Amino acid sequence: MLNRVVLVGRLTRDPELRFTPSGVAVANFTLAVNRTFTNQQGEREADFINCIVWRKQAENVANYLKKGSLAGVDGRVQTRSYDNNEGKRVFVTEIVAENVQFLEPKNSQRVNQGVGASNETYGGAPADGYGHSNQGGTPNANGTRSAGYANDPFSQEGSIDISDDDLPF
Amino acid sequence: MLNRVVLVGRLTRDPELRFTPSGVAVANFTLAVNRTFTNQQGEREADFINCIVWRKQAENVANYLKKGSLAGVDGRVQTRSYDNNEGKRVFVTEIVAENVQFLEPKNSQRVNQGVGASNETYGGAPADGYGHSNQGGTPNANGTRSAGYANDPFSQEGSIDISDDDLPF
Amino acid sequence: MLNRVVLVGRLTRDPELRFTPSGVAVANFTLAVNRTFTNQQGEREADFINCIVWRKQAENVANYLKKGSLAGVDGRVQTRSYDNNEGKRVFVTEIVAENVQFLEPKNSQRVNQGVGASNETYGGAPADGYGHSNQGGTPNANGTRSAGYANDPFSQEGSIDISDDDLPF
Amino acid sequence: MLNRVVLVGRLTRDPELRFTPSGVAVANFTLAVNRTFTNQQGEREADFINCIVWRKQAENVANYLKKGSLAGVDGRVQTRSYDNNEGKRVFVTEIVAENVQFLEPKNSQRVNQGVGASNETYGGAPADGYGHSNQGGTPNANGTRSAGYANDPFSQEGSIDISDDDLPF
DNA sequence: TTTT
DNA sequence: TTTT
């Protein structure tokens, strides 16, 4: 059924790049989209919209976008649920970006540094329903733009709770 | 900034019509939007997307859509937050419908009955972060044409008070 | 760059199914999309929007949609130009449908009959800049369930001026 | 019915600002939208999409966008027809922009000079099916706030007559 | 928990 | 908490 979203906004912080157990890249980011109208106090509010993007585009996002970057997203609305650490079901609505357009002028774009550019929350399962992490070893030691430890044999240590079934293709 | 969503799906239950203190109609409904692709088990999943619509369109939605109705929505993604009854901040992402299209064939459409069709949760603040309601007293005292009858047990007598040019078809 | 269109409307006539020389299916149809507002005479006008769809979806469109069918389209705006029979350059704007949703209730859907369901303008090049037809050999030998005159020995007369380069993938 | 378009692209030339006989501003511009995929020769083509925008947004477009500007458009597909100077009916498909977003970085934006910035084709009906113009005499005699200065050589003296809250940023 |  |  028809399900289409188009957004233009700015990243509220650096994107987070992770990998599924089978090595597929996923990036998460939040877009601040300023409203075109003002509220009753005359202020222009914003919507803070969570986005997720897969594979090569995920790596591009991680490498070329950072906090404050202007970006366009073409995708679809997705809902999912997971049980949080208190055993409560949490419902999530987010945008799965199928196409991300970088809208920063060329000269303002810098390739992100490997270390720290995509900051995995080490140690302990993140509370967002994704379990991907990049535990142990030398994370992204290879540096450069694309994601080395996708091939890291140690990446499976500890638990992971995302399986390939979660991939949207 | 650009923020646009278009959906086609089916209502998971009857829409809920409420009113702000100043008498503005708001309807909430959830659209089940079937995915166009299947997961790795070969099943076609759905996204359950919360929508909100205001004013005249809210009344039309409450009057002409019900559980199972096929509808299209043109709107924007909105995020907001509120403190739940445990004092915890909850973040909500929903679609503000600016235009709702009824996609049921004509003959399958019936005007909803006033009682029960749009069920305001009386007594106590709803847990969804909206406080609007139109409880007791002189509903819609502020006047205008909007729909006091939503909560009015007598509203079915005689004709309904939506004029023909309010009808979206 | 972002380029996204979503439409819901009714086919103004039966879709036309053709094939490129290499056997790729293409269907053309026009969607009448009623405006949600009225003009100064109080009339509700419509936009008549040309759409094109490729491959399996083209065959589905040809088989399951006909004049009057309600359909949704998710796609992109495309422009192209060609020289008409008076040697004048003509510019065309149309929607390339990437996803077509059938919105007719199940019971009202009938599989189109092969012959006549999708009516190729026989004899002479069509004036729309597509010359596709299904020339030579055993057209559509690969065949399967698709559209009637795909198997029409006469459809090959005249030239074809679409090459595979025109395919959007 | 649902009819929604979102585009991001660059103006192929300066926008053209005109006025209807009753003084309503209209701007036309063409957006070059680069495709996200390449053709079989490996080239990335573009679509050249005609847009039209009304009233205050038309004036903003004329004042703040020029050839090469990056802009986003949220609108709908419109078709219309007119008889050209050879008495032939011409069909036009264009995008009516309901919201235009300026995507150029702040420092790269300059207010267009009045003269030449928005170039009305004086003398003789334009061949595009719009007859509006605002020729000579008392421009914008009907009054209101709309932009006579578009054609007014003196309009640059002192301050520009767009108030700050008209600015889209 | 938010961007310019 | 989900629709056909």
XYZ file of C-alpha atoms (C1' of nucleotides) in Angstrom:
684
model
C 0.000 0.000 0.000
C 1.112 3.561 -0.518
C 3.499 4.719 2.179
C 5.764 7.568 1.265
C 7.624 10.230 3.227
C 9.826 13.059 2.078
C 11.717 15.228 4.550
C 14.340 17.933 4.508
C 16.028 18.822 7.779
C 19.222 18.951 9.806
C 20.854 16.150 11.772
C 20.501 16.744 15.499
C 23.739 14.830 16.104
C 26.220 12.632 14.285
C 24.664 9.545 12.737
C 25.228 6.172 14.419
C 26.504 3.406 12.238
C 26.135 -0.222 13.276
C 26.179 -3.611 11.640
C 23.950 -6.631 11.794
C 25.554 -9.947 12.666
C 25.759 -10.730 9.011
C 27.561 -7.500 8.365
C 24.875 -5.302 6.910
C 25.348 -1.628 7.681
C 22.580 0.348 9.408
C 22.699 3.997 10.322
C 20.377 5.909 12.613
C 19.956 9.633 12.712
C 17.423 12.228 13.748
C 16.316 14.995 11.463
C 15.182 18.309 12.913
C 12.589 19.565 10.470
C 11.524 23.127 11.125
C 7.853 23.774 10.752
C 6.764 26.242 8.124
C 4.275 27.830 10.487
C 4.508 29.312 13.940
C 2.666 28.319 17.073
C 0.397 30.543 19.084
C 3.374 32.099 20.802
C 4.752 33.008 17.420
C 7.619 30.544 17.692
C 8.687 28.257 14.906
C 8.891 24.749 16.336
C 10.551 21.689 14.845
C 9.797 18.026 14.520
C 12.549 15.603 15.505
C 12.158 12.628 13.261
C 14.057 9.395 13.704
C 15.410 7.849 10.538
C 17.114 4.607 9.725
C 18.976 3.703 6.579
C 20.571 0.499 5.362
C 23.621 -0.746 3.493
C 25.691 1.502 1.315
C 23.573 4.529 2.032
C 24.109 3.889 5.737
C 27.834 4.094 5.224
C 27.516 7.202 3.117
C 25.398 8.840 5.774
C 27.940 7.955 8.441
C 30.782 9.234 6.332
C 29.329 12.400 4.925
C 26.734 13.676 7.342
C 27.235 14.981 10.821
C 25.453 17.046 13.421
C 23.942 20.051 11.710
C 24.152 18.723 8.169
C 21.245 19.527 5.900
C 19.802 16.415 4.277
C 16.780 15.210 2.362
C 15.147 11.843 2.918
C 12.826 9.866 0.687
C 11.422 6.819 2.404
C 8.532 5.237 4.204
C 6.992 5.220 7.651
C 7.736 2.102 9.638
C 6.428 0.962 12.976
C 7.878 -1.720 15.160
C 7.856 -2.688 18.820
C 10.253 -4.216 21.258
C 10.353 -5.030 24.964
C 12.434 -2.600 26.953
C 14.594 -3.431 29.940
C 11.598 -3.169 32.264
C 9.842 -5.781 30.196
C 7.456 -3.262 28.767
C 6.421 -3.233 25.140
C 7.547 -0.043 23.427
C 6.173 1.132 20.095
C 8.392 2.949 17.689
C 7.551 4.974 14.613
C 10.465 5.887 12.394
C 11.316 6.661 8.808
C 13.129 4.100 6.731
C 15.139 6.188 4.301
C 15.388 4.652 0.874
C 17.223 7.610 -0.533
C 19.220 10.256 1.296
C 20.278 13.436 -0.406
C 23.141 15.511 0.954
C 22.224 19.155 0.724
C 25.301 20.780 2.142
C 27.302 22.821 -0.310
C 30.284 20.881 -1.572
C 32.970 22.883 0.128
C 31.381 22.458 3.511
C 31.553 18.685 3.337
C 34.282 16.772 5.035
C 34.691 13.067 5.206
C 34.181 11.998 8.779
C 37.097 10.507 10.622
C 36.750 6.822 11.226
C 37.163 6.863 14.988
C 34.396 8.600 16.784
C 32.524 9.541 13.695
C 30.011 6.847 14.284
C 29.875 6.329 17.962
C 28.535 3.001 18.943
C 27.315 2.858 22.510
C 29.712 0.307 23.827
C 28.930 -1.951 26.707
C 25.407 -2.985 27.401
C 22.476 -3.331 25.099
C 21.149 -0.065 23.778
C 17.611 0.610 24.830
C 16.285 1.289 21.391
C 15.367 -2.161 20.348
C 18.351 -2.601 18.118
C 21.014 -4.748 19.626
C 23.743 -4.218 17.099
C 26.980 -3.249 18.576
C 30.591 -3.523 17.796
C 31.957 -5.155 20.820
C 35.577 -5.944 21.434
C 38.537 -5.920 19.145
C 39.733 -2.850 17.425
C 36.644 -1.140 16.246
C 37.015 0.235 12.797
C 40.749 0.142 13.023
C 40.952 0.167 9.305
C 39.618 3.664 9.507
C 38.643 5.308 6.231
C 35.159 5.507 5.074
C 33.738 2.137 4.943
C 33.001 -0.200 7.685
C 35.760 -2.603 8.356
C 34.452 -4.644 11.192
C 31.582 -5.759 9.108
C 33.990 -8.544 8.524
C 35.170 -8.743 12.072
C 34.949 -12.325 13.299
C 34.656 -11.119 16.861
C 31.676 -9.029 16.287
C 29.459 -11.904 17.288
C 30.702 -12.107 20.849
C 28.225 -11.226 23.504
C 24.646 -11.217 22.495
C 23.106 -9.682 19.507
C 19.443 -9.455 19.133
C 19.042 -8.502 15.585
C 18.726 -11.226 13.051
C 18.730 -10.931 9.330
C 14.982 -11.316 9.369
C 14.827 -7.740 10.456
C 16.317 -6.560 7.225
C 13.775 -4.838 5.076
C 14.645 -6.643 1.868
C 11.143 22.689 5.706
C 9.836 19.903 3.530
C 7.841 17.397 5.500
C 5.337 15.364 3.558
C 3.674 11.987 4.054
C 1.200 10.115 1.914
C -0.404 6.885 3.108
C -3.124 4.512 2.027
C -4.342 1.958 4.519
C -7.203 0.640 6.629
C -8.399 1.885 9.987
C -7.519 -0.581 12.729
C -10.546 0.583 14.727
C -13.176 3.275 14.751
C -11.745 6.781 14.865
C -11.910 8.691 18.143
C -13.374 12.156 18.013
C -12.676 14.658 20.753
C -12.806 18.385 21.230
C -10.395 20.896 22.593
C -11.593 23.106 25.429
C -12.326 25.762 22.857
C -14.439 23.368 20.855
C -12.142 22.404 18.012
C -12.692 18.877 16.737
C -9.780 16.393 16.671
C -9.922 12.823 15.509
C -7.371 10.100 16.064
C -7.101 6.914 14.107
C -4.542 4.287 13.206
C -3.906 3.205 9.663
C -2.711 -0.317 8.946
C -0.566 0.035 5.865
C 0.421 -3.283 4.364
C 3.972 -3.481 3.151
C 4.541 -4.111 -0.497
C 7.274 -6.619 0.239
C 7.448 -9.728 2.358
C 9.810 -10.573 5.191
C 12.131 -13.533 5.234
C 9.333 -15.797 6.358
C 7.436 -14.757 3.263
C 4.814 -12.906 5.291
C 3.506 -9.516 4.362
C 3.695 -7.333 7.447
C 2.000 -4.003 8.073
C 2.859 -0.698 9.646
C 0.399 0.708 12.158
C 0.579 4.421 11.807
C -1.105 6.848 14.178
C -2.850 9.775 12.551
C -4.519 12.869 13.844
C -6.799 15.215 11.985
C -8.407 18.494 12.933
C -11.629 20.427 12.497
C -14.077 19.647 9.761
C -12.017 16.765 8.446
C -11.985 15.295 11.951
C -15.750 15.284 11.946
C -15.919 13.746 8.508
C -13.489 11.053 9.532
C -15.553 10.290 12.617
C -18.729 10.191 10.599
C -17.653 8.301 7.524
C -14.777 6.065 8.482
C -14.819 3.105 10.768
C -12.744 0.046 11.577
C -11.628 -1.529 8.329
C -12.306 1.485 6.096
C -9.799 2.127 3.352
C -8.479 5.684 3.439
C -5.723 7.848 2.031
C -3.897 10.473 4.053
C -1.844 13.425 2.892
C -0.076 15.148 5.739
C 3.131 15.656 7.652
C 5.159 13.895 10.309
C 4.852 15.437 13.727
C 6.692 14.684 16.925
C 5.694 15.750 20.394
C 6.265 14.647 23.937
C 4.299 14.566 27.145
C 4.711 13.308 30.667
C 2.837 10.116 31.346
C 1.144 9.173 34.576
C 4.410 7.836 35.984
C 5.983 11.210 35.397
C 8.045 9.907 32.516
C 8.564 11.830 29.327
C 7.081 9.985 26.357
C 7.945 10.789 22.764
C 5.335 10.431 20.098
C 5.645 10.384 16.334
C 2.401 10.676 14.418
C 0.997 11.876 11.133
C -1.001 15.071 11.043
C -3.437 14.506 8.202
C -4.116 17.623 6.207
C -6.270 15.804 3.721
C -8.097 12.502 4.157
C -9.524 10.669 1.187
C -12.238 8.081 1.634
C -11.524 5.157 -0.626
C -14.430 2.897 0.150
C -16.862 2.398 -2.677
C -19.936 4.556 -2.271
C -22.418 1.828 -1.510
C -20.336 0.465 1.321
C -20.405 3.743 3.200
C -22.752 4.344 6.059
C -22.942 7.333 8.291
C -21.770 6.270 11.726
C -24.276 6.282 14.533
C -23.701 9.090 16.977
C -23.587 6.991 20.104
C -20.479 4.967 20.466
C -19.171 5.788 17.070
C -16.821 8.331 18.450
C -16.082 7.395 21.968
C -14.564 10.078 24.094
C -12.906 8.667 27.159
C -14.885 10.517 29.779
C -13.599 11.142 33.252
C -9.928 11.631 33.746
C -7.266 12.794 31.436
C -6.565 10.485 28.541
C -3.099 9.008 28.644
C -2.107 10.147 25.235
C -0.982 13.614 25.997
C -4.075 15.325 24.716
C -6.243 16.861 27.325
C -9.052 17.918 25.046
C -12.444 16.790 25.820
C -15.817 18.301 25.746
C -17.256 17.015 28.901
C -20.609 17.823 30.351
C -22.185 21.215 30.572
C -23.040 22.839 27.343
C -20.964 21.066 24.811
C -19.551 23.330 22.214
C -20.920 26.351 23.953
C -18.538 28.394 21.952
C -20.951 27.706 19.193
C -20.150 27.574 15.520
C -21.099 24.642 13.444
C -18.896 22.064 15.013
C -20.021 18.765 16.279
C -21.466 18.759 19.748
C -23.537 15.835 18.649
C -20.521 13.590 18.957
C -21.320 13.274 22.601
C -24.992 13.970 22.381
C -27.322 11.039 22.876
C -30.086 12.919 21.125
C -28.087 13.810 18.090
C -29.663 11.129 15.982
C -33.077 12.663 16.054
C -33.994 14.276 12.838
C -31.180 14.846 10.401
C -27.484 14.990 10.993
C -25.947 18.367 11.229
C -23.311 18.043 8.611
C -24.318 19.946 5.551
C -23.770 18.443 2.172
C -20.893 20.631 1.284
C -18.965 19.240 4.179
C -19.050 15.849 2.599
C -15.798 14.851 1.048
C -17.291 13.184 -2.006
C 17.850 14.441 -6.033
C 14.471 14.139 -4.396
C 11.711 13.531 -6.895
C 8.613 11.894 -5.572
C 4.971 11.800 -6.638
C 1.982 10.101 -5.095
C -1.397 10.093 -6.833
C -4.770 8.485 -6.407
C -7.201 8.657 -9.302
C -9.179 6.789 -11.918
C -7.997 5.543 -15.298
C -9.482 7.605 -18.107
C -9.320 4.591 -20.420
C -7.880 1.099 -20.573
C -4.116 0.985 -20.125
C -1.944 0.399 -23.179
C 0.582 -2.349 -22.923
C 3.559 -2.507 -25.266
C 6.962 -4.119 -25.358
C 10.415 -2.865 -26.117
C 12.378 -4.677 -28.795
C 14.043 -6.693 -26.110
C 10.717 -7.720 -24.692
C 10.355 -5.483 -21.683
C 6.763 -4.605 -20.870
C 5.663 -0.955 -20.638
C 2.183 0.264 -19.883
C 0.792 3.742 -20.312
C -2.288 5.095 -18.670
C -3.815 8.375 -17.657
C -5.097 9.043 -14.180
C -7.927 11.494 -13.622
C -7.255 12.997 -10.231
C -10.113 15.095 -8.922
C -9.066 18.281 -7.243
C -9.976 18.678 -3.618
C -11.063 22.259 -4.184
C -13.470 23.933 -6.556
C -12.815 26.639 -9.102
C -14.427 30.041 -9.153
C -17.486 28.597 -10.822
C -17.807 26.170 -7.969
C -16.924 23.196 -10.154
C -14.548 20.478 -9.079
C -12.025 20.035 -11.887
C -9.591 17.192 -12.427
C -6.014 16.784 -13.529
C -5.301 14.232 -16.217
C -1.912 12.849 -15.488
C 0.003 10.574 -17.839
C 1.717 7.639 -16.227
C 4.079 4.987 -17.439
C 5.046 1.781 -15.710
C 7.544 -0.956 -16.548
C 7.955 -4.716 -16.416
C 5.837 -6.883 -14.205
C 3.861 -3.955 -12.868
C 3.085 -2.973 -16.442
C 1.577 -6.368 -17.033
C -0.362 -6.238 -13.797
C -1.729 -2.840 -14.712
C -2.771 -4.127 -18.127
C -4.403 -7.164 -16.615
C -6.135 -5.724 -13.600
C -6.919 -2.113 -14.341
C -9.281 -0.723 -16.896
C -11.104 2.476 -17.695
C -12.599 3.802 -14.482
C -10.463 1.763 -12.101
C -9.336 3.504 -8.957
C -5.589 3.278 -8.500
C -2.762 4.755 -6.481
C 0.639 5.561 -7.943
C 3.948 6.116 -6.196
C 6.640 7.294 -8.558
C 8.628 10.188 -9.910
C 8.229 13.010 -12.384
C 10.032 12.441 -15.644
C 10.518 14.755 -18.587
C 11.609 13.798 -22.049
C 11.337 15.134 -25.544
C 10.951 13.733 -29.005
C 10.484 15.024 -32.537
C 6.943 14.720 -33.772
C 5.879 13.918 -37.304
C 6.133 17.571 -38.289
C 9.736 17.561 -37.160
C 8.969 19.649 -34.123
C 10.466 18.967 -30.741
C 7.780 18.063 -28.221
C 8.343 18.088 -24.479
C 6.598 15.583 -22.321
C 6.112 15.470 -18.579
C 4.847 12.220 -17.155
C 4.907 10.123 -14.029
C 7.015 7.005 -13.919
C 5.116 4.751 -11.558
C 7.384 2.658 -9.387
C 4.519 1.197 -7.459
C 0.867 0.943 -8.469
C -1.798 0.087 -5.947
C -5.148 -1.281 -7.038
C -7.880 0.333 -4.999
C -10.929 -1.322 -6.431
C -12.751 -3.620 -4.063
C -11.907 -7.239 -4.742
C -15.248 -8.303 -6.105
C -15.255 -5.561 -8.675
C -11.990 -6.717 -10.209
C -11.939 -8.819 -13.291
C -8.951 -10.005 -15.209
C -8.964 -8.215 -18.529
C -9.525 -10.234 -21.647
C -6.439 -10.416 -23.804
C -7.860 -8.969 -26.985
C -8.877 -5.377 -26.813
C -8.078 -4.951 -23.189
C -5.040 -2.945 -24.002
C -5.485 -1.344 -27.350
C -2.352 -0.634 -29.250
C -2.842 1.923 -31.980
C -2.167 -0.320 -34.901
C -0.711 0.917 -38.138
C 1.663 3.809 -38.068
C 3.843 5.127 -35.395
C 2.045 6.487 -32.366
C 2.525 10.195 -31.926
C 3.609 10.052 -28.364
C 7.244 9.480 -28.816
C 7.133 5.856 -27.918
C 7.380 3.597 -30.837
C 7.428 0.471 -28.867
C 5.881 -2.491 -30.341
C 6.895 -6.042 -30.356
C 8.602 -6.653 -33.595
C 9.884 -9.703 -35.262
C 10.579 -13.211 -34.315
C 8.306 -14.827 -31.867
C 7.274 -11.865 -29.896
C 6.859 -12.453 -26.274
C 7.903 -16.005 -26.659
C 8.979 -15.787 -23.127
C 5.444 -14.800 -22.855
C 3.398 -16.138 -20.004
C 0.212 -14.466 -18.979
C 0.764 -11.075 -20.469
C -1.328 -8.973 -22.751
C -3.151 -9.998 -25.858
C -1.696 -8.402 -28.900
C 1.704 -8.904 -27.572
C 1.189 -11.947 -29.705
C -0.171 -10.047 -32.639
C 1.833 -10.671 -35.793
C 0.772 -7.351 -37.274
C 1.908 -5.210 -34.496
C 5.408 -5.263 -35.863
C 4.832 -3.168 -38.934
C 6.589 0.130 -39.075
C 9.619 1.069 -37.113
C 10.370 1.095 -33.469
C 12.230 3.872 -31.876
C 12.677 2.767 -28.376
C 15.871 1.132 -27.423
C 16.773 -0.482 -24.188
C 18.652 2.643 -23.245
C 15.336 4.173 -22.414
C 14.762 1.733 -19.647
C 15.011 3.357 -16.278
C 17.124 0.685 -14.664
C -7.985 12.962 -4.398
C -4.385 12.461 -3.364
C -1.991 14.412 -5.534
C 1.335 15.217 -4.015
C 4.785 16.024 -5.402
C 8.043 16.774 -3.647
C 11.116 17.859 -5.582
C 14.579 19.149 -4.872
C 16.539 20.645 -7.732
C 18.175 23.705 -9.217
C 16.574 26.518 -11.179
C 17.538 26.333 -14.824
C 17.164 30.111 -15.135
C 15.877 33.075 -13.177
C 12.234 32.768 -12.197
C 9.668 34.794 -14.129
C 7.307 36.866 -12.072
C 4.030 38.097 -13.549
C 0.721 39.329 -12.305
C -2.825 38.455 -13.119
C -5.088 41.290 -14.211
C -6.344 41.486 -10.649
C -2.823 41.824 -9.342
C -2.075 38.368 -8.034
C 1.578 37.397 -8.303
C 2.589 34.241 -10.189
C 6.085 32.970 -10.701
C 7.257 30.314 -13.113
C 10.490 28.440 -12.899
C 11.999 25.178 -14.039
C 13.734 22.817 -11.691
C 16.502 20.576 -12.950
C 16.268 17.465 -10.833
C 19.206 15.109 -11.278
C 18.286 11.487 -11.413
C 19.684 9.246 -8.747
C 20.557 6.571 -11.275
C 22.539 6.547 -14.494
C 21.461 5.516 -17.953
C 23.056 2.782 -19.965
C 25.814 5.100 -21.077
C 26.600 5.673 -17.437
C 25.453 9.281 -17.573
C 23.338 10.872 -14.907
C 20.443 12.622 -16.643
C 18.080 15.194 -15.221
C 14.403 15.961 -15.406
C 13.414 19.532 -16.190
C 10.227 20.165 -14.338
C 8.107 23.250 -14.802
C 6.762 24.796 -11.638
C 4.374 27.577 -10.883
C 3.810 29.325 -7.610
C 1.331 31.960 -6.512
C 1.081 35.050 -4.348
C 3.545 35.782 -1.615
C 5.606 32.707 -2.352
C 5.833 33.829 -5.967
C 7.357 37.080 -4.846
C 9.772 35.350 -2.519
C 10.828 33.023 -5.293
C 11.399 35.960 -7.624
C 13.367 37.817 -4.991
C 15.482 35.071 -3.504
C 15.978 32.432 -6.150
C 17.855 32.725 -9.380
C 19.433 30.524 -12.001
C 21.312 27.755 -10.253
C 19.642 28.113 -6.867
C 18.923 24.915 -5.014
C 15.286 24.694 -3.957
C 12.747 22.245 -2.658
C 9.132 22.182 -3.791
C 6.102 20.644 -2.142
C 3.045 20.778 -4.345
C 0.759 18.971 -6.721
C 0.676 17.920 -10.346
C -1.558 20.072 -12.498
C -2.598 19.670 -16.088
C -4.149 22.305 -18.271
C -4.476 23.068 -21.932
C -4.554 26.125 -24.104
C -4.674 26.972 -27.785
C -1.348 28.089 -29.160
C -0.796 30.727 -31.816
C -1.338 28.151 -34.568
C -4.720 27.369 -33.096
C -3.597 24.028 -31.827
C -4.525 22.695 -28.421
C -1.464 22.218 -26.253
C -1.474 20.129 -23.101
C 0.687 21.157 -20.217
C 1.735 19.245 -17.126
C 3.343 21.284 -14.392
C 3.841 21.380 -10.665
C 1.906 23.869 -8.602
C 4.222 24.601 -5.712
C 2.387 25.095 -2.455
C 5.569 25.443 -0.487
C 9.021 26.369 -1.728
C 12.071 25.869 0.427
C 15.278 27.754 -0.242
C 18.192 25.428 0.197
C 21.089 27.715 -0.562
C 23.335 28.492 2.372
C 22.585 31.874 3.864
C 25.738 33.643 2.794
C 25.222 32.701 -0.824
C 21.862 34.412 -0.971
C 21.432 37.842 -2.415
C 18.254 39.741 -2.940
C 17.691 39.971 -6.666
C 17.906 43.344 -8.267
C 14.561 44.649 -9.341
C 15.433 45.233 -12.959
C 15.843 42.134 -14.948
C 15.627 39.831 -12.031
C 12.112 38.908 -12.852
C 11.646 39.507 -16.495
C 8.117 39.876 -17.629
C 7.746 39.378 -21.342
C 6.306 42.746 -22.206
C 4.202 43.366 -25.248
C 2.125 40.590 -26.590
C 0.619 37.621 -24.953
C 3.103 35.083 -23.722
C 2.848 31.799 -25.526
C 2.429 29.726 -22.449
C -1.232 30.033 -21.912
C -1.037 32.597 -19.196
C -2.191 36.016 -20.181
C -1.316 37.770 -17.007
C 0.941 40.655 -17.111
C 1.155 43.902 -15.360
C 2.060 46.164 -18.153
C 2.694 49.830 -17.863
C 0.310 52.331 -16.404
C -0.252 52.047 -12.734
C 1.182 48.746 -11.794
C -0.820 46.940 -9.230
C -3.456 49.602 -9.257
C -5.738 47.252 -7.485
C -3.537 47.886 -4.552
C -2.849 45.397 -1.845
C 0.682 44.647 -0.900
C 1.710 42.748 -3.939
C 4.758 43.382 -5.948
C 4.549 46.150 -8.470
C 8.200 46.751 -7.869
C 9.032 43.685 -9.841
C 8.899 45.888 -12.900
C 9.671 49.089 -11.195
C 13.044 50.631 -11.826
C 12.722 52.631 -8.652
C 11.934 49.770 -6.426
C 15.466 49.486 -5.130
C 15.479 52.893 -3.616
C 15.313 52.842 0.116
C 14.270 49.540 1.529
C 12.614 46.658 -0.191
C 8.949 46.287 0.426
C 8.909 42.773 1.659
C 8.489 42.778 5.358
C 10.567 40.494 7.460
C 7.818 38.117 8.235
C 7.411 37.417 4.564
C 10.870 35.963 4.452
C 10.938 32.235 4.332
C 13.881 31.835 6.673
C 17.806 13.745 24.203
C 17.580 17.763 19.754
C 19.315 21.165 14.132
C 20.470 26.353 11.626
C -3.468 -2.512 21.181
C -3.999 -3.614 15.306
C -6.744 -3.562 9.055
C -8.531 -6.656 4.370
